[in-house]
Coordinates of C-alpha atoms in Angstrom, one line a residue:
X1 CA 112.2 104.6 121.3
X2 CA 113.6 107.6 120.2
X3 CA 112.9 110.5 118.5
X4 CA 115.7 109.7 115.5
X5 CA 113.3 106.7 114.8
X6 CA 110.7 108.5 114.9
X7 CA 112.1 110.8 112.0
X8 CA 112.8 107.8 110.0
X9 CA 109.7 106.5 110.2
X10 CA 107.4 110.0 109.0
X11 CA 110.1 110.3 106.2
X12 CA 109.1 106.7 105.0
X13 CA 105.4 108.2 105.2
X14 CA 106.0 111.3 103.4
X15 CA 108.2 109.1 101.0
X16 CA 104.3 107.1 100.2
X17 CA 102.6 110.1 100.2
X18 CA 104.8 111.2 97.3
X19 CA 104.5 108.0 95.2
X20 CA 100.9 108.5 95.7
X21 CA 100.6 112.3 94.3
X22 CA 102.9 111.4 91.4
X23 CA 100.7 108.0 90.2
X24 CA 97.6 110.6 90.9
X25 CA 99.5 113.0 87.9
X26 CA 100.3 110.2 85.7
X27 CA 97.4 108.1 86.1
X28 CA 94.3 108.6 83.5
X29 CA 91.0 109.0 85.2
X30 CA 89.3 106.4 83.6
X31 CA 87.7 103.0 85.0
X32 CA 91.1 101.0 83.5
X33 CA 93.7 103.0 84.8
X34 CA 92.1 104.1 88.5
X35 CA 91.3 100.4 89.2
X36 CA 94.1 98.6 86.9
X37 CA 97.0 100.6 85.8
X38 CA 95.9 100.6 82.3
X39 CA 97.7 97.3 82.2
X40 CA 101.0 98.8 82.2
X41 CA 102.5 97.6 85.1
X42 CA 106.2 96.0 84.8
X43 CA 107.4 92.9 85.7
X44 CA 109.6 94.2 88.6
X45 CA 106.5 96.1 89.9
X46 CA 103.8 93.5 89.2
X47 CA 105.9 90.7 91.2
X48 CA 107.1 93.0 93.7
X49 CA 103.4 94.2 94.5
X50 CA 102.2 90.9 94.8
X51 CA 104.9 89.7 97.2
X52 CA 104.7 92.8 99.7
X53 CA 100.2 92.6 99.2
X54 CA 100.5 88.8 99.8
X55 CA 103.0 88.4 103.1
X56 CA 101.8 91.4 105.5
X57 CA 102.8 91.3 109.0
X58 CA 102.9 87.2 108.8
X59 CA 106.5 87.7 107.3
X60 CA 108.0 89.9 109.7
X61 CA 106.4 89.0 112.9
X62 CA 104.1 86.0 112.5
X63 CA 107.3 83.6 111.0
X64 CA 110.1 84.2 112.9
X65 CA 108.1 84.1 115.9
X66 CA 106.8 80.3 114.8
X67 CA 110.6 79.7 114.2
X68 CA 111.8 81.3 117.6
X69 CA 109.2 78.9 119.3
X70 CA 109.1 75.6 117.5
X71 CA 112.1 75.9 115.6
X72 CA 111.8 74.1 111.2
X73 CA 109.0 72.4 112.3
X74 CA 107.3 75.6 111.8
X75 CA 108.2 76.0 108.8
X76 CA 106.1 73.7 106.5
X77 CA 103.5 76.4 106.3
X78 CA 106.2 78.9 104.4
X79 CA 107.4 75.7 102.2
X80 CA 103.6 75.3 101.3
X81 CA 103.1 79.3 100.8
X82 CA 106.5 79.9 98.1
X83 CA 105.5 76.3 96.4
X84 CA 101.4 77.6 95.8
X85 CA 103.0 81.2 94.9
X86 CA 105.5 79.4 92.1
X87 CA 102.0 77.1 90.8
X88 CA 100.3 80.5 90.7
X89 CA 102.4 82.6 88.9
X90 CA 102.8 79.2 86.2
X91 CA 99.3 78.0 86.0
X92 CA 96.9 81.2 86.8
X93 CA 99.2 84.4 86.2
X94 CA 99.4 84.2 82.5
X95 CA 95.9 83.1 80.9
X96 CA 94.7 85.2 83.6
X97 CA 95.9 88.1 82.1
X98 CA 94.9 87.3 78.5
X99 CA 91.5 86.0 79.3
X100 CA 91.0 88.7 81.2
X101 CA 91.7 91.2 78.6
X102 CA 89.7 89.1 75.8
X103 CA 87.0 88.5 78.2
X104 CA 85.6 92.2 77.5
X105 CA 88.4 94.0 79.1
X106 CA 87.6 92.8 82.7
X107 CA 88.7 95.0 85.7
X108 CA 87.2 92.7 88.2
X109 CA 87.5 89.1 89.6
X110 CA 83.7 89.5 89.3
X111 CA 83.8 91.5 86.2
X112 CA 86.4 88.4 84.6
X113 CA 83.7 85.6 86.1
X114 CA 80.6 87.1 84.4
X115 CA 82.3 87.8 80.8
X116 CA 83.6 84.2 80.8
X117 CA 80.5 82.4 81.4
X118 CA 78.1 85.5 79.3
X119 CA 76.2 85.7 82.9
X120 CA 73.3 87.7 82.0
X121 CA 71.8 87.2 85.8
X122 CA 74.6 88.8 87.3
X123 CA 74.3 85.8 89.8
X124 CA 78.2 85.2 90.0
X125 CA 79.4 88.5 90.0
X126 CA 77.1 89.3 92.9
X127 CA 78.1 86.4 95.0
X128 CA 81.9 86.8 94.5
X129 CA 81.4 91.0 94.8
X130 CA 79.6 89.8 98.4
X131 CA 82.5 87.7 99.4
X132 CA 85.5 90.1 98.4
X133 CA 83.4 93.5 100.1
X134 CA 82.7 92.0 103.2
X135 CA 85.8 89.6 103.9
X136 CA 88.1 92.4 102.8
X137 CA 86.3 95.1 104.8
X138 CA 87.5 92.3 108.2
X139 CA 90.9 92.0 106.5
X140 CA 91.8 95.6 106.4
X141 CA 90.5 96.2 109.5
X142 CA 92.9 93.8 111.0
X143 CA 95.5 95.5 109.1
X144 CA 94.9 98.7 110.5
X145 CA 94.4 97.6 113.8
X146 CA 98.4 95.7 113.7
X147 CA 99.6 99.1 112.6
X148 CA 97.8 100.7 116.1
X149 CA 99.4 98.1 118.2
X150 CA 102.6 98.4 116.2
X151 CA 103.2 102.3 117.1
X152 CA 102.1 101.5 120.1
X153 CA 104.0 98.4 121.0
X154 CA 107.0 100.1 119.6
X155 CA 106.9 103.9 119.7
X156 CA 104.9 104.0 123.0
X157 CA 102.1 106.0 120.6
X158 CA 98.5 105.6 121.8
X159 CA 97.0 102.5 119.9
X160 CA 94.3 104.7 118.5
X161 CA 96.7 107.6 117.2
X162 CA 98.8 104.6 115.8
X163 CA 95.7 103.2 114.0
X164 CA 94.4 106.5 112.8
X165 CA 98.0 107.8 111.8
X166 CA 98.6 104.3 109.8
X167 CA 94.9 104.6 108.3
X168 CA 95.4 107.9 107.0
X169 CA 98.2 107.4 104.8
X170 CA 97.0 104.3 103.0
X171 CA 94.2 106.2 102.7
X172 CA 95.6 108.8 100.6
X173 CA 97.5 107.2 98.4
X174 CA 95.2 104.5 97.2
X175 CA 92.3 107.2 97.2
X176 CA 94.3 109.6 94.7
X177 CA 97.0 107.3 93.3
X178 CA 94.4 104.3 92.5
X179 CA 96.0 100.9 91.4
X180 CA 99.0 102.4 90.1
X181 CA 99.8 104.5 93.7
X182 CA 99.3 101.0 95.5
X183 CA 101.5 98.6 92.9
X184 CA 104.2 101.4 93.0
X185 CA 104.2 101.8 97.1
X186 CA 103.8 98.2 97.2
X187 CA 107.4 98.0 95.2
X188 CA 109.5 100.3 97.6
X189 CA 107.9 98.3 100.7
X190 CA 108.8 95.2 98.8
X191 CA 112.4 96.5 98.5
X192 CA 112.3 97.9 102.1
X193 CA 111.3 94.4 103.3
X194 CA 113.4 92.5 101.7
X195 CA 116.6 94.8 102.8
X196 CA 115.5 94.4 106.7
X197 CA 115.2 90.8 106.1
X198 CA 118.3 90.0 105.2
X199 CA 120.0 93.0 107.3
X200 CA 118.8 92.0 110.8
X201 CA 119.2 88.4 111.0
X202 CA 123.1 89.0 109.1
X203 CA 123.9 91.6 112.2
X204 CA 122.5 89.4 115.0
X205 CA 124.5 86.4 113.3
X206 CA 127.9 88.4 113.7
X207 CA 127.0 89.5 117.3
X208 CA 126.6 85.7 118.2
X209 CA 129.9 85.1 117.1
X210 CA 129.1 82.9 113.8
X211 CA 127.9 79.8 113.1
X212 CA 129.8 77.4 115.5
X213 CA 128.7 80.0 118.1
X214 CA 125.0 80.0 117.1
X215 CA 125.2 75.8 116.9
X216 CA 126.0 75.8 120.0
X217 CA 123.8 77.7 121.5
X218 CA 120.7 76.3 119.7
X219 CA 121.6 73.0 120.1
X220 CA 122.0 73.8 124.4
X221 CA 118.3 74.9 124.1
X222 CA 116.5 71.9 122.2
X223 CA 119.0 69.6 119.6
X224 CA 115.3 69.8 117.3
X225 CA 115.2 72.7 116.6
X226 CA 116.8 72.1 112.9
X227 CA 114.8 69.2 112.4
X228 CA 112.0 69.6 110.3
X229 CA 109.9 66.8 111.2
X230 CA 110.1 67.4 115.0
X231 CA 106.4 67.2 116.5
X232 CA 104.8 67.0 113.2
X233 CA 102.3 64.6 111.6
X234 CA 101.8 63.7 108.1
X235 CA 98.4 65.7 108.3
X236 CA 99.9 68.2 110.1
X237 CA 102.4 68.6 107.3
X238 CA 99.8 68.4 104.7
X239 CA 97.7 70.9 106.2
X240 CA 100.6 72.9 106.6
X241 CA 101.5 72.5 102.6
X242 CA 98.1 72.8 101.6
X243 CA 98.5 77.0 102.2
X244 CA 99.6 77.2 99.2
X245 CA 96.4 76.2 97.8
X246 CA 95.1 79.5 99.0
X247 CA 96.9 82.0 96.4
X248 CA 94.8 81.0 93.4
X249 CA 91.9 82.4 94.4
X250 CA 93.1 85.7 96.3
X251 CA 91.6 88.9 94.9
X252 CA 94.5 90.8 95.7
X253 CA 97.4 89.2 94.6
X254 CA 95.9 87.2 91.2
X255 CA 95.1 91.0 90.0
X256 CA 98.2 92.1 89.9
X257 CA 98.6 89.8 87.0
X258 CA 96.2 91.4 85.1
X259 CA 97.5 94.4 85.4
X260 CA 101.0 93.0 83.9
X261 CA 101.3 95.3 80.0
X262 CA 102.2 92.3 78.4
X263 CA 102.0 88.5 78.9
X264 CA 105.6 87.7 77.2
X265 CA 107.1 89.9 80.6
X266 CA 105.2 87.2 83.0
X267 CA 108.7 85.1 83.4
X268 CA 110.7 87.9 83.9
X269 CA 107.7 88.6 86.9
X270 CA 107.9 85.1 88.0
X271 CA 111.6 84.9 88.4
X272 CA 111.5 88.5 90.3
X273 CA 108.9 87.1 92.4
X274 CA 109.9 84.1 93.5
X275 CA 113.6 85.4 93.7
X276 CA 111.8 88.0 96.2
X277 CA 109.5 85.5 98.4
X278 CA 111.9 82.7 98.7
X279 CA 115.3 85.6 99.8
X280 CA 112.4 87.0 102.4
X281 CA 111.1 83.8 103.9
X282 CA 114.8 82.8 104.5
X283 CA 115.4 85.6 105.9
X284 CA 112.0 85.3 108.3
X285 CA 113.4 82.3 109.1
X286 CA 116.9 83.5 110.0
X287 CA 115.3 86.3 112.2
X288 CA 113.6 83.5 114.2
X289 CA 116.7 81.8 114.5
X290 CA 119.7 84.4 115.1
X291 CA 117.1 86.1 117.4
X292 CA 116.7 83.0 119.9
X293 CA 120.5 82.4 119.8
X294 CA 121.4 85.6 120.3
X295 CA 118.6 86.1 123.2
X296 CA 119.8 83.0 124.9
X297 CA 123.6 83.8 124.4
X298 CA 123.1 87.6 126.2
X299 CA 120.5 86.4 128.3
X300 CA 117.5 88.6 127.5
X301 CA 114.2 87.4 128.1
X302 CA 111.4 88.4 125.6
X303 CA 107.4 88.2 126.4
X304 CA 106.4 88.0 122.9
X305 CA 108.2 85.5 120.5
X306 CA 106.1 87.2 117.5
X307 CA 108.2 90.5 118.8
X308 CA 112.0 89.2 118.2
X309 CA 112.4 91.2 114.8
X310 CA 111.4 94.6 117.0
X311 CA 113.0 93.6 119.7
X312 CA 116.8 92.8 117.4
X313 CA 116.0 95.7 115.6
X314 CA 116.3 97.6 119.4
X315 CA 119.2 95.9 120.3
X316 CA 121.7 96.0 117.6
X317 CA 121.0 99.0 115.6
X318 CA 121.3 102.8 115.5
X319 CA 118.2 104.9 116.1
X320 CA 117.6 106.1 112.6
X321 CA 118.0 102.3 111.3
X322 CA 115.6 100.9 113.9
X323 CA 113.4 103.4 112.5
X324 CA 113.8 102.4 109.1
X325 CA 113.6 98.3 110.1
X326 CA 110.2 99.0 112.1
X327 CA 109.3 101.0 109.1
X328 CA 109.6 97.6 107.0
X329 CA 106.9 96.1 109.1
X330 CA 105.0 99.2 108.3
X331 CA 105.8 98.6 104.7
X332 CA 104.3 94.7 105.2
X333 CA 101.2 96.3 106.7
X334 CA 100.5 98.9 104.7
X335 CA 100.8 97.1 101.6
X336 CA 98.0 94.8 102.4
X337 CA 95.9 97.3 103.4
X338 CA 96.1 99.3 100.4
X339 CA 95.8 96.6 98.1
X340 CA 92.7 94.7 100.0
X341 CA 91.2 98.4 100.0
X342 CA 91.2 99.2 96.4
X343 CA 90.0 95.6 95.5
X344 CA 87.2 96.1 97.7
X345 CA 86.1 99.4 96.3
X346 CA 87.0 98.5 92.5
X347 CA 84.5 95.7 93.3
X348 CA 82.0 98.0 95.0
X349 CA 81.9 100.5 91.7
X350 CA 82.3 98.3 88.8
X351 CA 80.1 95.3 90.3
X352 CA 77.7 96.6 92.2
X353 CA 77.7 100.3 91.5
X354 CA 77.7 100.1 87.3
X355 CA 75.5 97.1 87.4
X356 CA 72.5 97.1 89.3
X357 CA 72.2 101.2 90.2
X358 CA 73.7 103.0 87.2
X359 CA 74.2 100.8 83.9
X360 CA 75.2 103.8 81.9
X361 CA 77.9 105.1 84.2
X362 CA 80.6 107.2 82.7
X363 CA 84.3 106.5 83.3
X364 CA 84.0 109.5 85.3
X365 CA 81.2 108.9 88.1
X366 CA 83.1 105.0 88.3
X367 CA 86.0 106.5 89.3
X368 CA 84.5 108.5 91.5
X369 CA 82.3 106.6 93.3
X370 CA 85.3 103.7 93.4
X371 CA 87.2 106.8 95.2
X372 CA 84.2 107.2 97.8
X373 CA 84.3 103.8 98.5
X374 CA 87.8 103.6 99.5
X375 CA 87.1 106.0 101.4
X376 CA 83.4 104.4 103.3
X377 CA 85.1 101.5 103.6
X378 CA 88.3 102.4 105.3
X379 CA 86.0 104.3 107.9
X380 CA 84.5 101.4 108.7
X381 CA 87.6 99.4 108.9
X382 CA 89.0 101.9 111.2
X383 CA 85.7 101.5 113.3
X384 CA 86.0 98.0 113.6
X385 CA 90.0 98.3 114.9
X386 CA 88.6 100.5 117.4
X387 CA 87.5 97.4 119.4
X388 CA 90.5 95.5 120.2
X389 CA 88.0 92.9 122.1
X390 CA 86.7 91.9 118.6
X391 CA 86.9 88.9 116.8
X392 CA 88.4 90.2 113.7
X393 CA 91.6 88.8 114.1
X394 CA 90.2 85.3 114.4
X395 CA 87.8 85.5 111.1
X396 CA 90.3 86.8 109.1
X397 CA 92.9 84.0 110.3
X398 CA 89.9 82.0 107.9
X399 CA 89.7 84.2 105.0
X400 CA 93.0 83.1 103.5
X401 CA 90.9 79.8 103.2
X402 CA 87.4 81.3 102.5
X403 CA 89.1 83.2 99.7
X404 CA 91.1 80.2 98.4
X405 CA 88.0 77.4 98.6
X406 CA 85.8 79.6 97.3
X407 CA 87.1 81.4 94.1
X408 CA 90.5 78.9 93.7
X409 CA 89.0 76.0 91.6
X410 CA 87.0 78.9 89.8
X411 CA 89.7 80.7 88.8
X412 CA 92.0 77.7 87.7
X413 CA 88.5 75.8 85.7
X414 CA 87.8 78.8 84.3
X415 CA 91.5 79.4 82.6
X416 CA 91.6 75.3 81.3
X417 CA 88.3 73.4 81.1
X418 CA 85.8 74.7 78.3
X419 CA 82.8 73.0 79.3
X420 CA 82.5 74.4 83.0
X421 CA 79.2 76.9 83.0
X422 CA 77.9 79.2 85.2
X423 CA 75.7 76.6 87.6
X424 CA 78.7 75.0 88.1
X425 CA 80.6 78.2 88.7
X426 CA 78.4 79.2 91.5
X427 CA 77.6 75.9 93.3
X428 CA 82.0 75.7 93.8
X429 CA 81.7 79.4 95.1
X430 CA 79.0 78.3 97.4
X431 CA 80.3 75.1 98.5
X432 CA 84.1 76.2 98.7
X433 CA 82.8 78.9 100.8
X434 CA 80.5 77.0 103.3
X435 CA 82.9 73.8 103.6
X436 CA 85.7 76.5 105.2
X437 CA 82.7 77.8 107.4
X438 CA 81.5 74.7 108.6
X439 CA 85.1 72.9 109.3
X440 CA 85.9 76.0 111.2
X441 CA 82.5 76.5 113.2
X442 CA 81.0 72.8 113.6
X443 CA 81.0 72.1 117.3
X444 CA 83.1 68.4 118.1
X445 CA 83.7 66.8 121.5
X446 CA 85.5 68.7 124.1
X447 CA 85.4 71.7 122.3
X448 CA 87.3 70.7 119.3
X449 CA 86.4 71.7 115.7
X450 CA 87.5 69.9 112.6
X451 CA 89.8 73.1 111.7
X452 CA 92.2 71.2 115.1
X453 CA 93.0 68.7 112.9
X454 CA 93.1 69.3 108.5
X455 CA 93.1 73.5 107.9
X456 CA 90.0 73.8 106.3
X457 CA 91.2 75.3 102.8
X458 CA 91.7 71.7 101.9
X459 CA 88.2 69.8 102.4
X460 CA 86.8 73.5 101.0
X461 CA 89.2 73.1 97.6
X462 CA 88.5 70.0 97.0
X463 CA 85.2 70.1 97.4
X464 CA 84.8 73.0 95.6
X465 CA 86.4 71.6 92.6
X466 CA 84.6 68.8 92.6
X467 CA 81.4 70.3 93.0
X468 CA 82.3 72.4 89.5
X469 CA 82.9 69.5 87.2
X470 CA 80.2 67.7 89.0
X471 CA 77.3 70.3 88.3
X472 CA 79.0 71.1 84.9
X473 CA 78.3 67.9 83.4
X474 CA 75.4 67.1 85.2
X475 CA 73.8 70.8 84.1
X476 CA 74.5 70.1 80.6
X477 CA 77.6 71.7 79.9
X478 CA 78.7 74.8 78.8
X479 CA 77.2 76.6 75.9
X480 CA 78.2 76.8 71.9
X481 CA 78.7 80.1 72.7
X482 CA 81.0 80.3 75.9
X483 CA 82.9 77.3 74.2
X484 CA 84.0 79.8 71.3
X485 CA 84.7 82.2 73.6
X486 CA 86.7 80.1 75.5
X487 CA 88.3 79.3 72.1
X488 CA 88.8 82.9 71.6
X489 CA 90.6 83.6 74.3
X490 CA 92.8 80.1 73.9
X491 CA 93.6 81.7 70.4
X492 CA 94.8 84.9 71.9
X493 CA 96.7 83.3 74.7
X494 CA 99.0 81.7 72.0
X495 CA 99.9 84.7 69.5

């Protein structure tokens, strides 16, 4: 690696740094703005920041190495992902963002659970602030610790430098710039993603020669390789689709909509967002497949399969453009980081800090202490990518699904049935949450688990859901009093 790619790739920093100091000028230094925008994000922003927060390092490296392996039989998993994106955006994205605003101006996931259902007991906002603190801590660690082994894998940079060096910039930005410095980076990483995507596997596609070329070629190492339902099952391929299940209960991602400024812009979002996702997993996919072709037509050998979009981006670019390709893996990284990181510290001020140590916060001391805790909890993020022994990358490999079971049927009951009530709220939490545990952990002959065979977001949703109706009716219902707020909000959803 040279030192051209290098330059590219600090220029791309000090590019984030500078979207970070100028949300930090134009943000207002209350609870809303720090943690939300002010709800005044766009729709080119708002679906742009959910894309790049959503696909991380899965897009650039974990896809077209799936594809370079197993060929569209690998794919099932990205069909499943862009269809539960479109449902989300449809179903959840815009009485999400009314409710939320009706449901006494909610910053939260927590904060939106507890005004729904008039929690006095605080028992759901405490569970679901549990769940998003600690499984986010272990996501963003992971994060941190890809961008180590990135500059390291890439640049030849020691892991730990690489770690600390990525660390240190997502700190800054989301610590100063708050929601509006991560939606805005996320939106210039979303654009530098999609560009690679579609630049890399275009180039390696005209070095093979075109299309008759890369047939042949392909078709000389497995004739499958285009077939979709090569080595699948119909479980398999349900498993695989059920993903998509996953993004209606990810903190991350379903608070972007929120933060949209007005509801009437949430098609213009969803066209921009889908547009995005489904150009960039093509393009993932592409990658996988120019990248084998073009591999096996030069006759290069490659360790890693997961490596082929670092490895093309080597081969058939210009210094100062690898640098800027490996810096939209970066971008993929980064994004998720920052985003998981301010969820997890808006959660740590407004639901833990405001409500069981200092009730009569100011806007002020929220802000601050939500500031802090971006801060604590990156520190201890980077502590835990500091082992590279660890288990964190196999936990958070479950979180999509521990995050999905568990707040998913929530989310979507909460937005459409008006007699769900807060028992029933928290048994799905509990249940959504301990199905995904125990299919993942429960000990079966020869070593197996039941995760081998069904990914365990699918016994966890269903369950969950059921478990919320279930324990709805059989608790009584809900209350006079939620059911007109529930018609409140309804009201406000149609003008």
């Amino acid at each position: 690696m040279t030192d051209l790619s290098l330059v590219t790739l600090f220029l791309y920093f000090a590019g984030m740094l500078g979207i970070g100091f100028y949300a930090y000028r134009n943000t207002t230094q209350d609870v809303s703005g720090y943690m939300l925008g002010g709800r005044d994000l766009g729709p080119g922003v708002t679906a742009l920041s959910a894309g790049a927060s959503d696909m991380s390092g899965w897009l650039m490296m974990g896809l077209p190495g799936a594809i370079f392996v197993s060929g569209l039989s690998s794919a099932w998993i990205a069909v499943g992902l862009t269809l539960g994106a479109y449902f989300n955006y449809l179903v959840v994205a815009p009485r999400l963002r009314v409710f939320t605003e009706s449901a006494n101006d909610s910053i939260t996931v927590p904060d939106y659970f507890e005004n729904r259902f008039l929690d006095k007991t605080h028992s759901l906002r405490l569970i679901s602030a549990i769940v998003i603190v600690v499984f986010f801590t272990i996501y963003t660690s992971s994060g941190m610790a890809a961008g180590g082994k990135l500059f390291e894998s890439a640049f030849g940079i020691n892991y730990e430098w690489g770690l600390y060096i990525t660390a240190s910039v997502v700190i800054i930005y989301t610590l100063f710039g708050g929601f509006l410095a991560v939606s805005l980076t996320d939106f210039v990483q979303g654009c530098i993603i999609f560009i690679a995507l579609i630049l890399v596997p275009a180039i390696a596609f005209m070095e093979i020669g075109g299309a008759a070329e890369m047939q042949a070629v392909l078709q000389g190492v497995d004739k499958n390789l285009i077939n979709f339902f090569e080595g699948t099952t119909i479980i398999g391929i349900i498993s695989a689709l059920s993903w998509g299940l996953g993004y209606f209960g990810q903190p991350h991602i379903i608070v972007r909509f929120m933060a949209l400024r007005d509801v009437k812009d949430m098609p213009v979002a969803r066209r921009i967002g889908m547009g995005w996702m489904i150009f960039s997993v093509l393009g993932a996919m592409a990658t996988g497949f120019t990248g084998l072709a073009y591999m096996m037509a030069k006759g290069k050998l490659i360790s890693d399969p997961e490596t082929i979009f670092i490895e093309l981006s080597h081969l058939l670019f210009h210094p100062l453009i690898t640098g800027f390709l490996l810096a939209a893996i970066l971008a993929a990284i980064m994004s998720t980081i920052s985003s998981q990181l301010l969820v997890t510290s808006s959660s740590l001020a407004e639901d833990f800090y405001k409500v069981f140590l200092n009730r009569e916060a100011t806007d002020k001391q929220q802000v601050f202490v939500g500031k802090l805790s971006v801060f604590v909890v990156a520190c201890i993020a980077i502590f835990l990518a500091t082992d590279r022994s660890s288990s964190i990358l196999e936990l958070v490999s479950n979180a999509w699904a521990g995050f999905g079971a568990a707040f998913g049927p929530v989310v979507i009951l909460s937005l459409y049935w008006q007699s769900m009530n807060i028992k029933g709220a928290v048994a799905g939490v509990f249940v959504g949450a301990l199905t995904v545990i125990v299919w993942i952990y429960y000990p079966l002959e020869n070593g197996h688990h039941l995760s081998d065979f069904v990914y365990e977001i699918l016994p966890g949703f269903i369950l969950s859901f059921a478990t919320i109706i279930i324990v709805s009716k059989m608790t009584g219902g809900a209350s006079d009093e939620i059911r007109t707020l529930f018609e409140k909000m309804l009201l406000s959803r149609a003008q």
